[in-house]
Amino acid sequence: MKRDSEQFFQEIKKDLTRYGELRWELLKLGAYEKTGKLFSVLSYTLILLTLIFFLTLFLFLALGFFLSEWLHSTGVGFSIVAILYVILVGGVVAFKDKIRAYILNAVLTVLMNDEDDDEYSTPDTNESHDNNPHTNATDQAAG
Protein backbone atom coordinates (compact mmCIF):
# COMPACT_ATOMS: atom_id res chain seq x y z
CA MET A 1 0.00 0.00 0.00
CA LYS A 2 2.79 2.43 0.91
CA ARG A 3 4.61 1.53 -2.26
CA ASP A 4 1.52 2.27 -4.37
CA SER A 5 1.11 5.70 -2.81
CA GLU A 6 4.84 6.49 -3.39
CA GLN A 7 4.53 5.44 -6.99
CA PHE A 8 1.34 7.47 -7.34
CA PHE A 9 3.00 10.61 -5.97
CA GLN A 10 6.07 10.04 -8.16
CA GLU A 11 3.84 9.90 -11.23
CA ILE A 12 1.99 13.05 -10.14
CA LYS A 13 5.31 14.82 -9.59
CA LYS A 14 6.54 13.72 -13.00
CA ASP A 15 3.25 14.81 -14.63
CA LEU A 16 3.32 18.20 -12.89
CA THR A 17 6.93 18.75 -13.91
CA ARG A 18 6.11 17.88 -17.50
CA TYR A 19 3.07 20.15 -17.37
CA GLY A 20 5.21 23.03 -16.12
CA GLU A 21 7.77 22.45 -18.87
CA LEU A 22 5.08 22.36 -21.53
CA ARG A 23 3.45 25.54 -20.21
CA TRP A 24 6.84 27.28 -20.23
CA GLU A 25 7.43 26.13 -23.81
CA LEU A 26 3.97 27.35 -24.82
CA LEU A 27 4.67 30.72 -23.20
CA LYS A 28 7.96 31.03 -25.09
CA LEU A 29 6.33 30.08 -28.41
CA GLY A 30 3.56 32.64 -27.82
CA ALA A 31 6.17 35.31 -27.11
CA TYR A 32 8.05 34.38 -30.30
CA GLU A 33 4.83 34.60 -32.30
CA LYS A 34 3.90 38.00 -30.89
CA THR A 35 7.44 39.29 -31.46
CA GLY A 36 7.36 38.02 -35.04
CA LYS A 37 4.00 39.67 -35.70
CA LEU A 38 5.21 42.95 -34.22
CA PHE A 39 8.44 42.84 -36.23
CA SER A 40 6.56 42.15 -39.46
CA VAL A 41 4.12 45.00 -38.85
CA LEU A 42 6.94 47.38 -37.95
CA SER A 43 8.91 46.35 -41.04
CA TYR A 44 5.88 46.86 -43.25
CA THR A 45 5.24 50.24 -41.64
CA LEU A 46 8.86 51.28 -42.14
CA ILE A 47 8.72 50.35 -45.82
CA LEU A 48 5.42 52.19 -46.23
CA LEU A 49 6.73 55.29 -44.45
CA THR A 50 9.85 55.29 -46.62
CA LEU A 51 7.73 55.20 -49.77
CA ILE A 52 5.47 57.94 -48.44
CA PHE A 53 8.55 60.02 -47.57
CA PHE A 54 9.94 59.79 -51.10
CA LEU A 55 6.51 60.43 -52.62
CA THR A 56 6.11 63.55 -50.50
CA LEU A 57 9.65 64.67 -51.27
CA PHE A 58 9.22 64.36 -55.02
CA LEU A 59 5.76 65.94 -54.96
CA PHE A 60 7.11 68.94 -53.07
CA LEU A 61 10.11 69.16 -55.41
CA ALA A 62 7.75 69.10 -58.39
CA LEU A 63 5.58 71.72 -56.70
CA GLY A 64 8.67 73.86 -56.07
CA PHE A 65 9.72 73.71 -59.70
CA PHE A 66 6.16 74.36 -60.86
CA LEU A 67 5.81 77.40 -58.60
CA SER A 68 9.25 78.59 -59.71
CA GLU A 69 8.18 78.50 -63.34
CA TRP A 70 4.78 80.04 -62.61
CA LEU A 71 6.14 82.87 -60.43
CA HIS A 72 9.35 83.28 -62.49
CA SER A 73 11.43 83.05 -59.33
CA THR A 74 13.14 79.95 -58.03
CA GLY A 75 13.57 81.41 -54.56
CA VAL A 76 9.91 82.32 -54.14
CA GLY A 77 8.70 78.94 -55.47
CA PHE A 78 10.84 76.91 -53.11
CA SER A 79 10.16 79.33 -50.23
CA ILE A 80 6.46 78.54 -50.58
CA VAL A 81 7.29 74.83 -50.51
CA ALA A 82 9.42 75.38 -47.39
CA ILE A 83 6.48 77.13 -45.73
CA LEU A 84 4.29 74.14 -46.59
CA TYR A 85 6.88 71.86 -44.95
CA VAL A 86 6.86 74.04 -41.82
CA ILE A 87 3.05 73.83 -41.71
CA LEU A 88 3.25 70.05 -42.13
CA VAL A 89 5.80 69.72 -39.30
CA GLY A 90 3.72 72.06 -37.13
CA GLY A 91 0.68 69.84 -37.69
CA VAL A 92 2.63 66.75 -36.65
CA VAL A 93 3.92 68.51 -33.52
CA ALA A 94 0.45 69.82 -32.68
CA PHE A 95 -1.13 66.38 -32.93
CA LYS A 96 1.75 64.39 -31.42
CA ASP A 97 -0.37 62.99 -28.57
CA LYS A 98 -3.04 61.75 -30.97
CA ILE A 99 -0.38 60.30 -33.26
CA ARG A 100 1.30 58.53 -30.32
CA ALA A 101 -2.03 57.15 -29.11
CA TYR A 102 -2.84 55.92 -32.62
CA ILE A 103 0.51 54.18 -32.96
CA LEU A 104 0.22 52.66 -29.49
CA ASN A 105 -3.27 51.37 -30.25
CA ALA A 106 -2.11 49.93 -33.56
CA VAL A 107 0.79 48.09 -31.90
CA LEU A 108 -1.43 46.79 -29.11
CA THR A 109 -4.01 45.65 -31.64
CA VAL A 110 -1.36 43.67 -33.46
CA LEU A 111 -0.13 42.10 -30.23
CA MET A 112 -3.58 41.30 -28.86
CA ASN A 113 -5.24 40.18 -32.11
CA ASP A 114 -5.25 36.47 -32.88
CA GLU A 115 -5.68 36.61 -36.64
CA ASP A 116 -4.56 33.00 -37.06
CA ASP A 117 -7.67 31.78 -35.26
CA ASP A 118 -9.89 33.68 -37.69
CA GLU A 119 -8.29 32.08 -40.74
CA TYR A 120 -9.39 28.59 -39.80
CA SER A 121 -12.89 29.38 -38.56
CA THR A 122 -15.86 28.78 -40.79
CA PRO A 123 -17.69 31.81 -42.11
CA ASP A 124 -21.07 32.60 -40.62
CA THR A 125 -24.07 32.13 -42.86
CA ASN A 126 -27.61 33.34 -42.60
CA GLU A 127 -29.01 29.85 -42.97
CA SER A 128 -30.78 28.26 -40.05
CA HIS A 129 -29.17 25.09 -38.74
CA ASP A 130 -31.96 24.09 -36.41
CA ASN A 131 -32.13 20.30 -36.43
CA ASN A 132 -34.95 20.11 -33.92
CA PRO A 133 -37.69 17.91 -35.44
CA HIS A 134 -40.30 19.43 -33.10
CA THR A 135 -39.92 22.90 -34.61
CA ASN A 136 -42.59 23.64 -37.19
CA ALA A 137 -42.33 25.85 -40.27
CA THR A 138 -44.02 28.88 -38.64
CA ASP A 139 -41.48 28.91 -35.80
CA GLN A 140 -38.64 28.85 -38.33
CA ALA A 141 -40.19 31.64 -40.41
CA ALA A 142 -40.71 33.81 -37.31
CA GLY A 143 -37.17 33.22 -35.99
PDB file of C-alpha atoms in Angstrom:
ATOM      1  CA  MET A   1       0.000   0.000   0.000  1.00  0.00           C
ATOM      2  CA  LYS A   2       2.789   2.427   0.910  1.00  0.00           C
ATOM      3  CA  ARG A   3       4.615   1.527  -2.257  1.00  0.00           C
ATOM      4  CA  ASP A   4       1.515   2.267  -4.367  1.00  0.00           C
ATOM      5  CA  SER A   5       1.115   5.705  -2.814  1.00  0.00           C
ATOM      6  CA  GLU A   6       4.837   6.494  -3.387  1.00  0.00           C
ATOM      7  CA  GLN A   7       4.530   5.435  -6.993  1.00  0.00           C
ATOM      8  CA  PHE A   8       1.338   7.465  -7.339  1.00  0.00           C
ATOM      9  CA  PHE A   9       2.999  10.607  -5.974  1.00  0.00           C
ATOM     10  CA  GLN A  10       6.073  10.038  -8.158  1.00  0.00           C
ATOM     11  CA  GLU A  11       3.843   9.902 -11.226  1.00  0.00           C
ATOM     12  CA  ILE A  12       1.988  13.049 -10.137  1.00  0.00           C
ATOM     13  CA  LYS A  13       5.308  14.819  -9.586  1.00  0.00           C
ATOM     14  CA  LYS A  14       6.536  13.718 -12.999  1.00  0.00           C
ATOM     15  CA  ASP A  15       3.252  14.813 -14.630  1.00  0.00           C
ATOM     16  CA  LEU A  16       3.316  18.201 -12.891  1.00  0.00           C
ATOM     17  CA  THR A  17       6.932  18.747 -13.909  1.00  0.00           C
ATOM     18  CA  ARG A  18       6.113  17.877 -17.505  1.00  0.00           C
ATOM     19  CA  TYR A  19       3.068  20.147 -17.373  1.00  0.00           C
ATOM     20  CA  GLY A  20       5.211  23.030 -16.120  1.00  0.00           C
ATOM     21  CA  GLU A  21       7.774  22.449 -18.870  1.00  0.00           C
ATOM     22  CA  LEU A  22       5.083  22.361 -21.529  1.00  0.00           C
ATOM     23  CA  ARG A  23       3.447  25.538 -20.210  1.00  0.00           C
ATOM     24  CA  TRP A  24       6.837  27.284 -20.233  1.00  0.00           C
ATOM     25  CA  GLU A  25       7.425  26.127 -23.806  1.00  0.00           C
ATOM     26  CA  LEU A  26       3.969  27.353 -24.815  1.00  0.00           C
ATOM     27  CA  LEU A  27       4.669  30.721 -23.205  1.00  0.00           C
ATOM     28  CA  LYS A  28       7.955  31.032 -25.095  1.00  0.00           C
ATOM     29  CA  LEU A  29       6.326  30.084 -28.405  1.00  0.00           C
ATOM     30  CA  GLY A  30       3.562  32.639 -27.817  1.00  0.00           C
ATOM     31  CA  ALA A  31       6.169  35.311 -27.115  1.00  0.00           C
ATOM     32  CA  TYR A  32       8.050  34.381 -30.301  1.00  0.00           C
ATOM     33  CA  GLU A  33       4.835  34.598 -32.298  1.00  0.00           C
ATOM     34  CA  LYS A  34       3.899  38.004 -30.886  1.00  0.00           C
ATOM     35  CA  THR A  35       7.444  39.291 -31.461  1.00  0.00           C
ATOM     36  CA  GLY A  36       7.358  38.023 -35.039  1.00  0.00           C
ATOM     37  CA  LYS A  37       4.003  39.672 -35.701  1.00  0.00           C
ATOM     38  CA  LEU A  38       5.209  42.947 -34.218  1.00  0.00           C
ATOM     39  CA  PHE A  39       8.441  42.835 -36.228  1.00  0.00           C
ATOM     40  CA  SER A  40       6.555  42.146 -39.463  1.00  0.00           C
ATOM     41  CA  VAL A  41       4.120  45.000 -38.850  1.00  0.00           C
ATOM     42  CA  LEU A  42       6.942  47.380 -37.946  1.00  0.00           C
ATOM     43  CA  SER A  43       8.909  46.349 -41.040  1.00  0.00           C
ATOM     44  CA  TYR A  44       5.876  46.859 -43.250  1.00  0.00           C
ATOM     45  CA  THR A  45       5.235  50.244 -41.645  1.00  0.00           C
ATOM     46  CA  LEU A  46       8.864  51.283 -42.135  1.00  0.00           C
ATOM     47  CA  ILE A  47       8.719  50.354 -45.824  1.00  0.00           C
ATOM     48  CA  LEU A  48       5.419  52.195 -46.235  1.00  0.00           C
ATOM     49  CA  LEU A  49       6.730  55.293 -44.452  1.00  0.00           C
ATOM     50  CA  THR A  50       9.853  55.295 -46.623  1.00  0.00           C
ATOM     51  CA  LEU A  51       7.733  55.195 -49.770  1.00  0.00           C
ATOM     52  CA  ILE A  52       5.473  57.943 -48.439  1.00  0.00           C
ATOM     53  CA  PHE A  53       8.547  60.022 -47.573  1.00  0.00           C
ATOM     54  CA  PHE A  54       9.936  59.793 -51.098  1.00  0.00           C
ATOM     55  CA  LEU A  55       6.506  60.427 -52.622  1.00  0.00           C
ATOM     56  CA  THR A  56       6.110  63.547 -50.499  1.00  0.00           C
ATOM     57  CA  LEU A  57       9.652  64.671 -51.266  1.00  0.00           C
ATOM     58  CA  PHE A  58       9.222  64.356 -55.020  1.00  0.00           C
ATOM     59  CA  LEU A  59       5.765  65.939 -54.963  1.00  0.00           C
ATOM     60  CA  PHE A  60       7.109  68.939 -53.066  1.00  0.00           C
ATOM     61  CA  LEU A  61      10.106  69.163 -55.407  1.00  0.00           C
ATOM     62  CA  ALA A  62       7.750  69.096 -58.389  1.00  0.00           C
ATOM     63  CA  LEU A  63       5.578  71.724 -56.698  1.00  0.00           C
ATOM     64  CA  GLY A  64       8.665  73.856 -56.066  1.00  0.00           C
ATOM     65  CA  PHE A  65       9.717  73.711 -59.705  1.00  0.00           C
ATOM     66  CA  PHE A  66       6.160  74.361 -60.864  1.00  0.00           C
ATOM     67  CA  LEU A  67       5.810  77.399 -58.604  1.00  0.00           C
ATOM     68  CA  SER A  68       9.255  78.594 -59.705  1.00  0.00           C
ATOM     69  CA  GLU A  69       8.180  78.499 -63.336  1.00  0.00           C
ATOM     70  CA  TRP A  70       4.784  80.038 -62.607  1.00  0.00           C
ATOM     71  CA  LEU A  71       6.139  82.870 -60.430  1.00  0.00           C
ATOM     72  CA  HIS A  72       9.351  83.281 -62.495  1.00  0.00           C
ATOM     73  CA  SER A  73      11.431  83.054 -59.327  1.00  0.00           C
ATOM     74  CA  THR A  74      13.136  79.947 -58.026  1.00  0.00           C
ATOM     75  CA  GLY A  75      13.573  81.407 -54.559  1.00  0.00           C
ATOM     76  CA  VAL A  76       9.914  82.319 -54.143  1.00  0.00           C
ATOM     77  CA  GLY A  77       8.700  78.943 -55.467  1.00  0.00           C
ATOM     78  CA  PHE A  78      10.844  76.907 -53.113  1.00  0.00           C
ATOM     79  CA  SER A  79      10.156  79.327 -50.229  1.00  0.00           C
ATOM     80  CA  ILE A  80       6.459  78.537 -50.578  1.00  0.00           C
ATOM     81  CA  VAL A  81       7.286  74.825 -50.505  1.00  0.00           C
ATOM     82  CA  ALA A  82       9.420  75.382 -47.385  1.00  0.00           C
ATOM     83  CA  ILE A  83       6.482  77.134 -45.733  1.00  0.00           C
ATOM     84  CA  LEU A  84       4.295  74.137 -46.593  1.00  0.00           C
ATOM     85  CA  TYR A  85       6.877  71.856 -44.947  1.00  0.00           C
ATOM     86  CA  VAL A  86       6.857  74.038 -41.821  1.00  0.00           C
ATOM     87  CA  ILE A  87       3.054  73.834 -41.705  1.00  0.00           C
ATOM     88  CA  LEU A  88       3.251  70.048 -42.125  1.00  0.00           C
ATOM     89  CA  VAL A  89       5.803  69.721 -39.303  1.00  0.00           C
ATOM     90  CA  GLY A  90       3.722  72.058 -37.135  1.00  0.00           C
ATOM     91  CA  GLY A  91       0.685  69.842 -37.690  1.00  0.00           C
ATOM     92  CA  VAL A  92       2.629  66.751 -36.650  1.00  0.00           C
ATOM     93  CA  VAL A  93       3.915  68.506 -33.522  1.00  0.00           C
ATOM     94  CA  ALA A  94       0.449  69.825 -32.676  1.00  0.00           C
ATOM     95  CA  PHE A  95      -1.129  66.383 -32.931  1.00  0.00           C
ATOM     96  CA  LYS A  96       1.753  64.391 -31.417  1.00  0.00           C
ATOM     97  CA  ASP A  97      -0.374  62.993 -28.571  1.00  0.00           C
ATOM     98  CA  LYS A  98      -3.045  61.755 -30.967  1.00  0.00           C
ATOM     99  CA  ILE A  99      -0.383  60.297 -33.256  1.00  0.00           C
ATOM    100  CA  ARG A 100       1.298  58.525 -30.322  1.00  0.00           C
ATOM    101  CA  ALA A 101      -2.033  57.152 -29.115  1.00  0.00           C
ATOM    102  CA  TYR A 102      -2.840  55.919 -32.621  1.00  0.00           C
ATOM    103  CA  ILE A 103       0.515  54.183 -32.962  1.00  0.00           C
ATOM    104  CA  LEU A 104       0.221  52.659 -29.487  1.00  0.00           C
ATOM    105  CA  ASN A 105      -3.274  51.368 -30.251  1.00  0.00           C
ATOM    106  CA  ALA A 106      -2.109  49.931 -33.561  1.00  0.00           C
ATOM    107  CA  VAL A 107       0.792  48.086 -31.905  1.00  0.00           C
ATOM    108  CA  LEU A 108      -1.429  46.788 -29.107  1.00  0.00           C
ATOM    109  CA  THR A 109      -4.013  45.654 -31.643  1.00  0.00           C
ATOM    110  CA  VAL A 110      -1.356  43.667 -33.460  1.00  0.00           C
ATOM    111  CA  LEU A 111      -0.131  42.102 -30.229  1.00  0.00           C
ATOM    112  CA  MET A 112      -3.578  41.296 -28.864  1.00  0.00           C
ATOM    113  CA  ASN A 113      -5.241  40.176 -32.106  1.00  0.00           C
ATOM    114  CA  ASP A 114      -5.250  36.467 -32.878  1.00  0.00           C
ATOM    115  CA  GLU A 115      -5.683  36.605 -36.645  1.00  0.00           C
ATOM    116  CA  ASP A 116      -4.563  33.001 -37.063  1.00  0.00           C
ATOM    117  CA  ASP A 117      -7.674  31.782 -35.258  1.00  0.00           C
ATOM    118  CA  ASP A 118      -9.893  33.683 -37.687  1.00  0.00           C
ATOM    119  CA  GLU A 119      -8.285  32.085 -40.741  1.00  0.00           C
ATOM    120  CA  TYR A 120      -9.385  28.591 -39.798  1.00  0.00           C
ATOM    121  CA  SER A 121     -12.886  29.380 -38.562  1.00  0.00           C
ATOM    122  CA  THR A 122     -15.859  28.777 -40.789  1.00  0.00           C
ATOM    123  CA  PRO A 123     -17.692  31.810 -42.111  1.00  0.00           C
ATOM    124  CA  ASP A 124     -21.072  32.602 -40.617  1.00  0.00           C
ATOM    125  CA  THR A 125     -24.067  32.129 -42.860  1.00  0.00           C
ATOM    126  CA  ASN A 126     -27.612  33.340 -42.596  1.00  0.00           C
ATOM    127  CA  GLU A 127     -29.011  29.845 -42.967  1.00  0.00           C
ATOM    128  CA  SER A 128     -30.783  28.263 -40.046  1.00  0.00           C
ATOM    129  CA  HIS A 129     -29.173  25.086 -38.739  1.00  0.00           C
ATOM    130  CA  ASP A 130     -31.957  24.086 -36.414  1.00  0.00           C
ATOM    131  CA  ASN A 131     -32.134  20.297 -36.434  1.00  0.00           C
ATOM    132  CA  ASN A 132     -34.949  20.109 -33.917  1.00  0.00           C
ATOM    133  CA  PRO A 133     -37.688  17.911 -35.441  1.00  0.00           C
ATOM    134  CA  HIS A 134     -40.299  19.426 -33.098  1.00  0.00           C
ATOM    135  CA  THR A 135     -39.917  22.896 -34.606  1.00  0.00           C
ATOM    136  CA  ASN A 136     -42.585  23.643 -37.194  1.00  0.00           C
ATOM    137  CA  ALA A 137     -42.331  25.854 -40.272  1.00  0.00           C
ATOM    138  CA  THR A 138     -44.020  28.880 -38.642  1.00  0.00           C
ATOM    139  CA  ASP A 139     -41.484  28.910 -35.803  1.00  0.00           C
ATOM    140  CA  GLN A 140     -38.640  28.846 -38.325  1.00  0.00           C
ATOM    141  CA  ALA A 141     -40.191  31.637 -40.412  1.00  0.00           C
ATOM    142  CA  ALA A 142     -40.710  33.809 -37.313  1.00  0.00           C
ATOM    143  CA  GLY A 143     -37.172  33.219 -35.990  1.00  0.00           C
TER     144      GLY A 143
END
